[in-house]
Coordinates of C-alpha atoms and ligand atoms in Angstrom, one line a residue:
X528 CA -10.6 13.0 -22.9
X529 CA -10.0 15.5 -26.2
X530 CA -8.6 18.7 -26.3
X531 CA -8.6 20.8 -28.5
X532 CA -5.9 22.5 -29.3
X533 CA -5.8 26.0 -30.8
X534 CA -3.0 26.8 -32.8
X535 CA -1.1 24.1 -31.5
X536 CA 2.6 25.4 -30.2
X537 CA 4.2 22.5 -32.0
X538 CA 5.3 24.5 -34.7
X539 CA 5.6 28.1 -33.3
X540 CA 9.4 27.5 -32.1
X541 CA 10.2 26.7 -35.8
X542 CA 11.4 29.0 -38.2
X543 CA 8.9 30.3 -40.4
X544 CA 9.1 30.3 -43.9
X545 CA 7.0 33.5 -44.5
X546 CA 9.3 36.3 -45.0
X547 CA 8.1 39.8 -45.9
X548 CA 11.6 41.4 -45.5
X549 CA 13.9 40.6 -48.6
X550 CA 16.9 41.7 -46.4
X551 CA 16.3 39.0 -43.8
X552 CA 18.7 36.3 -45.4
X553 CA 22.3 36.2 -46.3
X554 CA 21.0 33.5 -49.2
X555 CA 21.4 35.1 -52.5
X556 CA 17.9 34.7 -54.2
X557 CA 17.4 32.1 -57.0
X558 CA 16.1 33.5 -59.8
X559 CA 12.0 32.5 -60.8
X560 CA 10.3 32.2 -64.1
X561 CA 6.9 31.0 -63.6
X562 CA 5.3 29.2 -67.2
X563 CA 1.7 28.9 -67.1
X564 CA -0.1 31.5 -65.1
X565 CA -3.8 30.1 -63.6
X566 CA -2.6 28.1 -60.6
X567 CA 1.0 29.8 -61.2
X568 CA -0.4 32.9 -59.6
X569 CA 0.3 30.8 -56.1
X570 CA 4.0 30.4 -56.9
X571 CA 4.5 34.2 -58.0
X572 CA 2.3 35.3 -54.6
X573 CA 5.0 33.4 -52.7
X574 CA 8.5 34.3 -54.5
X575 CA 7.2 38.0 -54.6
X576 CA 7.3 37.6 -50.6
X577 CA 10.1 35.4 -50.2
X578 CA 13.8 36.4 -49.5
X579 CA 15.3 33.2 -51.1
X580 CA 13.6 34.2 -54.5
X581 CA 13.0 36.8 -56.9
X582 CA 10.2 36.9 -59.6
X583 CA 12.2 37.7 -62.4
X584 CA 9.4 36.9 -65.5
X585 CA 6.6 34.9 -66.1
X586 CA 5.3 33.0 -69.1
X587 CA 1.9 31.9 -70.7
X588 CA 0.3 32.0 -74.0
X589 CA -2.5 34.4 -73.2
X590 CA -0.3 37.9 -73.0
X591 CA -3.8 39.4 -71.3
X592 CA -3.6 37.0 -68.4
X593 CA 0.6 37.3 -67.7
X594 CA 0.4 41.7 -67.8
X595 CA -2.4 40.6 -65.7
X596 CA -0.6 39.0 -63.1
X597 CA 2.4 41.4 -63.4
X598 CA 0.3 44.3 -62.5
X599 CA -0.9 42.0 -59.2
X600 CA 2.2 41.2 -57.9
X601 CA 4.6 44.0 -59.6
X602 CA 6.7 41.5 -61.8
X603 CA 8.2 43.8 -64.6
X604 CA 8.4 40.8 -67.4
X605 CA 6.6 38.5 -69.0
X606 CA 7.0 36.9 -72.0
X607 CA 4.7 34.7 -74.3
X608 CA 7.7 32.5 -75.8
X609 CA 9.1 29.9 -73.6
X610 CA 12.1 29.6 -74.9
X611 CA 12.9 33.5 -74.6
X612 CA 11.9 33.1 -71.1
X613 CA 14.7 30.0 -70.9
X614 CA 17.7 32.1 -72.4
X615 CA 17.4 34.8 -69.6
X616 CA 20.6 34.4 -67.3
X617 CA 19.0 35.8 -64.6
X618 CA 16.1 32.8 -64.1
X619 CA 17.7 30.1 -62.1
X620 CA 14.7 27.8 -62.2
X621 CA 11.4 27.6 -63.3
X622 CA 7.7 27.0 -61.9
X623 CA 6.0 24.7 -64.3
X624 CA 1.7 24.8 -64.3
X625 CA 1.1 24.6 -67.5
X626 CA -1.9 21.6 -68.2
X627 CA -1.0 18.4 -66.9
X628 CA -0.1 16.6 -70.6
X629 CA 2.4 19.0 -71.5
X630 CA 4.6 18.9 -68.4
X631 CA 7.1 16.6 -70.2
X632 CA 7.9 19.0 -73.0
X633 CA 8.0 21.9 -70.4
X634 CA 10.5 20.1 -68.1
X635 CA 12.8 19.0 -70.7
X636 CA 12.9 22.1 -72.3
X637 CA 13.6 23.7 -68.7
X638 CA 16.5 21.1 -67.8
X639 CA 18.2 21.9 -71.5
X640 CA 18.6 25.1 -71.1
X641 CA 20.1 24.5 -67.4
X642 CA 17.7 25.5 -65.2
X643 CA 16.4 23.6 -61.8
X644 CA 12.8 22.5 -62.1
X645 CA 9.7 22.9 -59.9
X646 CA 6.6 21.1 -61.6
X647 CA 3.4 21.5 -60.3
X648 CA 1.4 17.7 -59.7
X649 CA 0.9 15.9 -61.3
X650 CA 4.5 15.4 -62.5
X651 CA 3.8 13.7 -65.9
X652 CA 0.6 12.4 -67.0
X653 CA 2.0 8.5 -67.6
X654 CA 5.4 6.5 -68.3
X655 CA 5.9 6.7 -71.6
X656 CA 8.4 10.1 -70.8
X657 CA 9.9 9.1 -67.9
X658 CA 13.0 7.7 -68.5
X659 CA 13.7 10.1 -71.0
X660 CA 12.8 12.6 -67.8
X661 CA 15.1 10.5 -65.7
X662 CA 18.1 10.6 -67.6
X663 CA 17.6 14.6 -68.7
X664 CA 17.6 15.3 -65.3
X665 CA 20.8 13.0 -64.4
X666 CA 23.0 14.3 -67.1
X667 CA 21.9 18.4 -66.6
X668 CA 23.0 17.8 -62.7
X669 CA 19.2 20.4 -62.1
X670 CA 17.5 19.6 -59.4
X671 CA 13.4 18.7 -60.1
X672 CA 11.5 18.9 -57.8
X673 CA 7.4 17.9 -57.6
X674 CA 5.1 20.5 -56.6
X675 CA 3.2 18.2 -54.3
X676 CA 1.5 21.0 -52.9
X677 CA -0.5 18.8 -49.6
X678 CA 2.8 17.9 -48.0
X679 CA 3.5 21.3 -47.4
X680 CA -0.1 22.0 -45.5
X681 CA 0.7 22.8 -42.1
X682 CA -1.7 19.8 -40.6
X683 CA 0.1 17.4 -42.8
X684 CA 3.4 18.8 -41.7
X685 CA 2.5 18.4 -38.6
X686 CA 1.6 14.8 -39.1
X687 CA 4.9 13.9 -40.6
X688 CA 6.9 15.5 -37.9
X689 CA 4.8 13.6 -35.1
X690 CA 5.2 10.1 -36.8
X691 CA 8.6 11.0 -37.4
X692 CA 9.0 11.6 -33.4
X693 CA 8.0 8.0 -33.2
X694 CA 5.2 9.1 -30.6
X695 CA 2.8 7.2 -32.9
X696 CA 5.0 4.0 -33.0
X697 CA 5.2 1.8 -36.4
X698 CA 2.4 2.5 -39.0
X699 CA 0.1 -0.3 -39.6
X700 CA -1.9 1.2 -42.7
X701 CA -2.8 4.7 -44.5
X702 CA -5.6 5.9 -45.6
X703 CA -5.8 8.7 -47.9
X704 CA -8.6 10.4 -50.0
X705 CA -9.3 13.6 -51.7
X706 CA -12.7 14.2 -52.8
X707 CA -14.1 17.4 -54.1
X708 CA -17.0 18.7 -56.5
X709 CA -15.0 20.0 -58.8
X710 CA -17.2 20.5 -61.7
X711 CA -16.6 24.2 -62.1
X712 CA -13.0 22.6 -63.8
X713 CA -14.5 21.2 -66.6
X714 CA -14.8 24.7 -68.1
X715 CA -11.1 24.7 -69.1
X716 CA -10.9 22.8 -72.7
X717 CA -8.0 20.7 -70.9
X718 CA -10.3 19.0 -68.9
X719 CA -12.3 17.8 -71.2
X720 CA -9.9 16.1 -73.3
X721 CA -9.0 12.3 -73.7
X722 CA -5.5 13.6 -71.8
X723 CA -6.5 14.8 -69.0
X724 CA -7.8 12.1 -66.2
X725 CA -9.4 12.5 -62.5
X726 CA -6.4 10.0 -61.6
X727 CA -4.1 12.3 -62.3
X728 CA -5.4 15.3 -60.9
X729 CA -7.0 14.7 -58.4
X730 CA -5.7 11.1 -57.1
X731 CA -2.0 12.3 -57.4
X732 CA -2.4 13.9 -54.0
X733 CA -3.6 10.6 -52.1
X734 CA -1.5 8.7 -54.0
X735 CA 2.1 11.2 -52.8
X736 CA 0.6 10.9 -49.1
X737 CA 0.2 7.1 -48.9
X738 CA 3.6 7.0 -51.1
X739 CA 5.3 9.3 -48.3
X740 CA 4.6 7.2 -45.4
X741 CA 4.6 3.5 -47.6
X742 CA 7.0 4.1 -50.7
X743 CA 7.0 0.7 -50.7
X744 CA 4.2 0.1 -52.3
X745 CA 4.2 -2.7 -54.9
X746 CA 0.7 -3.6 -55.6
X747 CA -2.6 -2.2 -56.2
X748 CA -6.3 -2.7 -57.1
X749 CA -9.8 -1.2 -57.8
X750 CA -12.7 0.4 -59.5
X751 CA -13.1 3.6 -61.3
X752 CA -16.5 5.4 -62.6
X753 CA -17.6 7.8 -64.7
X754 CA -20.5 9.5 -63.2
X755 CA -23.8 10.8 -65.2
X756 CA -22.7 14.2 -63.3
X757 CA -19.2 14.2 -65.2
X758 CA -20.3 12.7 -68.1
X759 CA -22.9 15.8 -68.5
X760 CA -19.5 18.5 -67.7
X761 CA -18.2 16.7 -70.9
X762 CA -15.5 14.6 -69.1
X763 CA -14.5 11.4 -70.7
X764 CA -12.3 9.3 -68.0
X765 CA -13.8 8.2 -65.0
X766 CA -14.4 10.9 -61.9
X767 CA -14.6 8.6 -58.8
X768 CA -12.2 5.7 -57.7
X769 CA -11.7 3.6 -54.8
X770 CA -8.1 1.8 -54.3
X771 CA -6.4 -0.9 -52.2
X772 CA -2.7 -1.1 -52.4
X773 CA 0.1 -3.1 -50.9
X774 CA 3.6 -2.7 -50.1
X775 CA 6.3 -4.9 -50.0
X776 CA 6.2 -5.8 -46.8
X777 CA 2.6 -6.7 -46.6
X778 CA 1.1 -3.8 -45.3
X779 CA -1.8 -2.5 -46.7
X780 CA -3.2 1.5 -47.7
X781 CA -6.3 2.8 -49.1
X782 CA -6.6 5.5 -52.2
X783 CA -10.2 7.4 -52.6
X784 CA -11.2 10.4 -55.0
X785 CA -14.4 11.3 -56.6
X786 CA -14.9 14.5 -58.5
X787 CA -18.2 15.4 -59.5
X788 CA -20.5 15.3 -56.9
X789 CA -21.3 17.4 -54.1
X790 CA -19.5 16.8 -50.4
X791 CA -20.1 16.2 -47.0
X792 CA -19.9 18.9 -44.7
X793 CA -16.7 19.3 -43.6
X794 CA -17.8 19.2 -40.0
X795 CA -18.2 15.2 -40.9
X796 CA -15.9 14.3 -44.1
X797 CA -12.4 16.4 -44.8
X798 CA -11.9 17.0 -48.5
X799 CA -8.7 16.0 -48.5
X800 CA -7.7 13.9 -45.3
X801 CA -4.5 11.5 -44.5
X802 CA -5.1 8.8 -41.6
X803 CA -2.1 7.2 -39.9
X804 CA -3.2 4.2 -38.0
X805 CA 0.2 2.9 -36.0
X806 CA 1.0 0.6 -33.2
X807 CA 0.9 2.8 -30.5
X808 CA -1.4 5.6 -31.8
X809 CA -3.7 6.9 -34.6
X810 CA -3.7 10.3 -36.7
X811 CA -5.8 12.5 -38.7
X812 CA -4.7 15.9 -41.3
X813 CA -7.2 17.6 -42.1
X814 CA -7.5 20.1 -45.1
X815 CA -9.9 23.2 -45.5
X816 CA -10.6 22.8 -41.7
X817 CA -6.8 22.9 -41.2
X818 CA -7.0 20.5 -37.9
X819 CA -4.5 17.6 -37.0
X820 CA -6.3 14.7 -34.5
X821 CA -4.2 12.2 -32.7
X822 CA -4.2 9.3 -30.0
X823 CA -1.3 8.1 -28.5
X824 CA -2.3 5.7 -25.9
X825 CA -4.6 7.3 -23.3
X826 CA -3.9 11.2 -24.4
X827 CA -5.4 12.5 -27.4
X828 CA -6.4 15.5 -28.7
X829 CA -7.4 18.1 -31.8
X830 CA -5.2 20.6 -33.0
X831 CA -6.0 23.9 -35.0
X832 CA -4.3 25.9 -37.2
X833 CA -6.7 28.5 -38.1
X834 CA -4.8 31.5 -37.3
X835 CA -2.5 30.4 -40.6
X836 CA -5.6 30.3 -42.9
X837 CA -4.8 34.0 -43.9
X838 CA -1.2 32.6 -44.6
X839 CA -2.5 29.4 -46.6
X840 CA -4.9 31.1 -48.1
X841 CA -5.1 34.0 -50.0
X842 CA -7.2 34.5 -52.8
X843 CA -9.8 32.7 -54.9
X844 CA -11.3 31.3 -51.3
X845 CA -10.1 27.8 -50.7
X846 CA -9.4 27.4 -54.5
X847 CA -5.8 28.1 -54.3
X848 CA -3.6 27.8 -51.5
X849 CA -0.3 29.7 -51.8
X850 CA 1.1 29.4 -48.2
X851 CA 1.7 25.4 -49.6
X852 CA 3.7 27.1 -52.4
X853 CA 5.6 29.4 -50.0
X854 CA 6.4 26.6 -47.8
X855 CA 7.6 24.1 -50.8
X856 CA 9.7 26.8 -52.5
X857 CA 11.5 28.3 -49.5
X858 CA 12.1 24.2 -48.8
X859 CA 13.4 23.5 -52.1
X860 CA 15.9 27.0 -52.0
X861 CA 17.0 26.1 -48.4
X862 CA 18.0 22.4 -50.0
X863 CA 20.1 23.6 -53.0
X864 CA 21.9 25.7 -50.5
X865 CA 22.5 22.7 -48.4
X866 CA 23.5 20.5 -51.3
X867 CA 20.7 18.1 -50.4
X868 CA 18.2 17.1 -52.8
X869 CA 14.6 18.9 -52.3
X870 CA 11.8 15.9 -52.0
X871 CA 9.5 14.5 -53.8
X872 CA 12.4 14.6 -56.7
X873 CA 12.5 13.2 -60.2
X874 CA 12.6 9.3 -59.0
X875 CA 10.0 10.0 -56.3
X876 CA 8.0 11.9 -58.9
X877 CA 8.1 9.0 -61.5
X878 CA 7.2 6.1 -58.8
X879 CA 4.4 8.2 -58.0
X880 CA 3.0 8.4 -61.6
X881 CA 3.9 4.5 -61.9
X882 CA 1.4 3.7 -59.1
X883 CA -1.2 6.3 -60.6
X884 CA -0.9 4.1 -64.2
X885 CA -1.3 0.8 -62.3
X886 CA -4.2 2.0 -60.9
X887 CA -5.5 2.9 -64.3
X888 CA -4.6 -0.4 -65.5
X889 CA -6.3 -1.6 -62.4
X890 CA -9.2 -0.2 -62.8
X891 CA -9.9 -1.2 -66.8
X892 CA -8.7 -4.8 -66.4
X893 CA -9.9 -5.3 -62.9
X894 CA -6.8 -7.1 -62.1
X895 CA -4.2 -6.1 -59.6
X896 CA -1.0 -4.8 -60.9
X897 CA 2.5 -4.8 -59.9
X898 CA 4.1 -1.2 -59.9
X899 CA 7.6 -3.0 -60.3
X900 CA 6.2 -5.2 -63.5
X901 CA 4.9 -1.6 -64.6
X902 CA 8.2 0.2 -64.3
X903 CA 10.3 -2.4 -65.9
X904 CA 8.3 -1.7 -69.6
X905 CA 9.4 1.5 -69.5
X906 CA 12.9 0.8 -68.8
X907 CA 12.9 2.0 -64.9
X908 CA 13.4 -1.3 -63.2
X909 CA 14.8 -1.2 -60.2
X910 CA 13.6 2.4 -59.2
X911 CA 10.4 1.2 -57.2
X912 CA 13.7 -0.8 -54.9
X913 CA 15.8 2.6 -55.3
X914 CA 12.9 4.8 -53.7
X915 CA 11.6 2.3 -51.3
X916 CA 14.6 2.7 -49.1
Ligands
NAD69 N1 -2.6 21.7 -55.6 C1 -1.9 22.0 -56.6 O1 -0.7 21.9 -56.6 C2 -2.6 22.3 -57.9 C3 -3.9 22.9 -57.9 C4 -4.5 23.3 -59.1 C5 -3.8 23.0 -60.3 N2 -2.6 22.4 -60.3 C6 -1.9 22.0 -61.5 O2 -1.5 23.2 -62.2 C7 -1.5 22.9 -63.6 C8 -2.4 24.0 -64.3 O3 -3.7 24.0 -63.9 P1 -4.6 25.3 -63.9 O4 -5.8 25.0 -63.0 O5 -3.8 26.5 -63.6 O6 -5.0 25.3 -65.4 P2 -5.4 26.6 -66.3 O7 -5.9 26.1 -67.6 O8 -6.2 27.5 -65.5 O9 -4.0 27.3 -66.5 C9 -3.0 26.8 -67.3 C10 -2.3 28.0 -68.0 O10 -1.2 27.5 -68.8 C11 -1.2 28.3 -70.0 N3 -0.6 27.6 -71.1 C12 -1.1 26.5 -71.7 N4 -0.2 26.0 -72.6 C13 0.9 26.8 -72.5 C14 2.2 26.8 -73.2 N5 2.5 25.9 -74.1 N6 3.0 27.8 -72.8 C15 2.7 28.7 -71.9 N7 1.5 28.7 -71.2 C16 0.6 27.8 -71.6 C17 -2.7 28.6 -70.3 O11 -2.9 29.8 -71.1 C18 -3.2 28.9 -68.9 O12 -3.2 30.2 -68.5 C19 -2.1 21.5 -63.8 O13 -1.1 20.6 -64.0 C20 -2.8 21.3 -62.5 O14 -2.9 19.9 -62.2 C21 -2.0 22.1 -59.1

């Protein structure tokens, strides 16, 4: 009854957002200033070959690492100082991947000085910013946009434009994990700070998938743990979790992660995997393996994307995966352009972080707790309603 599907013709009649001729568009390029250069070397590898953008400097406090990445790509700035960066005309937004906690700063700083914003995940690392985020981002008229880098996979593109064909008929629940040992991390000082937490991370990717397909969710629960294997890579917040949520409307979603022990092989348990299960069919995105799997009724079958692992990924092995940021960039030009908003945006963004705190709270009270009570004591109520619809 499967087939499997190579390189599934779905998408090939699309345009493709991998461009190697600058001349091939009549879009002026927006100009790039990427801050914070370890997982920023994905968002330079795709302006460099995009004709929507130019590289015009990058930014990060260790000058050996940004001449380092200028000579790999053939940028002709870079700059230690932020702010310098922020004063050149020529940079229309900028490509935030600096350590999670200092996001905030970075993006204010970014919108003050009138440029559009894309920030890697997670957006912010809790509430206590947001409305300040909110209302710096309302009154520059910039677009921000959240580098949620697993939407822009191709199997979990592919997903989204099947349920939205309606093939798979009205979800039922979603279920949404991303699990990897990713001790090697720890050796950045970052990570082994109070600030920086697994939940933000590593859950923020679950946590966007189940939020694209249920943004109305209201309500969640669960466990968290520190493992003896994360505790000895010096971590002090907890490395595995295990979630239940619920949306508005009753319908329930599940949120996994754990991050410091070895995996399954990935012939029997995807790192990072989103499962649709609907009324009328059932669906599976896969990650490293790059496969989408779906029923609809009697019919069912396996699609691959391998031939685009070159595209997805390009250096560093399956450690960084620019074709995500190529896809997301090209997206978010193609929507200023349009005058449309690119998504997940600044409201998106913060509802997303809201249900990563409740889960925190969640987890050290071992109550359930409302995203909307959440929200409301940091001055956002109403925005879980505003992004629901
Ligand atoms: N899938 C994804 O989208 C994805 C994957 C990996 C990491 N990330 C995110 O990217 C961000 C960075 O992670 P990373 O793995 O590259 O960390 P990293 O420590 O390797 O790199 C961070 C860089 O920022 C620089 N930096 C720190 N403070 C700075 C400042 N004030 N001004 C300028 N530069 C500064 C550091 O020198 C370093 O080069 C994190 O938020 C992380 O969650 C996203």
């Amino acid at each position: 009854m499967y087939a499997a599907v190579r390189d599934h013709a779905y998408r090939d009649d699309r345009e493709q957002p991998f461009h190697k001729n600058k001349k091939s568009t009549l879009m002026k390029p927006l100009g790039l200033g990427v801050l914070g250069l370890g997982e920023g070397r994905s968002i330079i590898s795709a302006g460099v070959r995009s004709a929507l953008w130019d590289v015009v400097c990058l930014c990060d406090t260790n000058a050996r690492l940004a001449q380092e990445r200028c000579a790999e790509f053939g940028v002709e700035q870079y700059t230690t100082d932020y702010e310098a960066m922020l004063a050149d005309p020529a940079i229309d937004a900028i490509g935030i991947y600096t350590p999670d906690h200092l996001h905030a700063d970075h993006i204010l700083a970014a919108l003050a000085a009138g440029k559009h914003v894309i920030c890697t995940k997670p957006f912010i690392d809790d509430l206590s910013r947001a409305r300040e985020l909110l209302d710096a981002q309302v009154s520059s008229g910039k677009a921000v946009m959240v580098g949620q880098s697993t939407r822009f996979f191709e199997p979990f593109m592919r997903q989204r434009e099947h349920y939205e064909s309606g093939a798979l008929g009205d979800l039922v629940t979603v279920e949404a994990s991303y699990s990897a040992d990713h001790r090697w991390f720890l050796d950045k000082p970052w990570a082994r700070q109070a600030a920086f937490k697994w939940l933000y991370g590593g859950i923020s990717h679950p946590a966007d998938l189940v939020r694209w397909y249920l943004p109305n969710v209201s309500e969640v629960m669960g466990y968290a743990y520190l493992s003896a294997n994360g505790r000895e890579g010096g971590l002090v917040n907890p490395d595995t979790y295990h979630f239940v949520l619920k949306a508005s409307d009753g319908r329930i979603a599940r949120v996994t992660g754990v991050y410091s022990c070895p995996t399954v092989p990935v012939e029997r348990d995807s790192p990072m995997t989103c499962i649709l299960r609907c009324d009328l069919g059932a669906s599976q995105a896969d990650y490293h393996e790059l496969h989408y799997a779906w029923t609809v009724g009697k019919q069912a079958a396996i699609e691959s994307f391998e031939s685009k692992r070159d595209y997805y990924f390009r250096f560093g092995g399956n450690s960084h995966h620019a074709g995500e940021y190529q896809n997301y960039i090209e997206y978010f030009a193609r929507s200023l352009a349009a005058g449309e908003t690119p998504r997940p945006d600044v409201r998106e963004g913060i509802v997303t972080v809201a249900l990563m705190q409740a889960m925190d709270e969640a987890a050290q009270t071992e109550q359930p707790v409302r995203i909307a009570d959440l929200l409301g004591r940091y001055g956002l109520e109403g925005l879980l309603a505003e992004t629901a619809r």
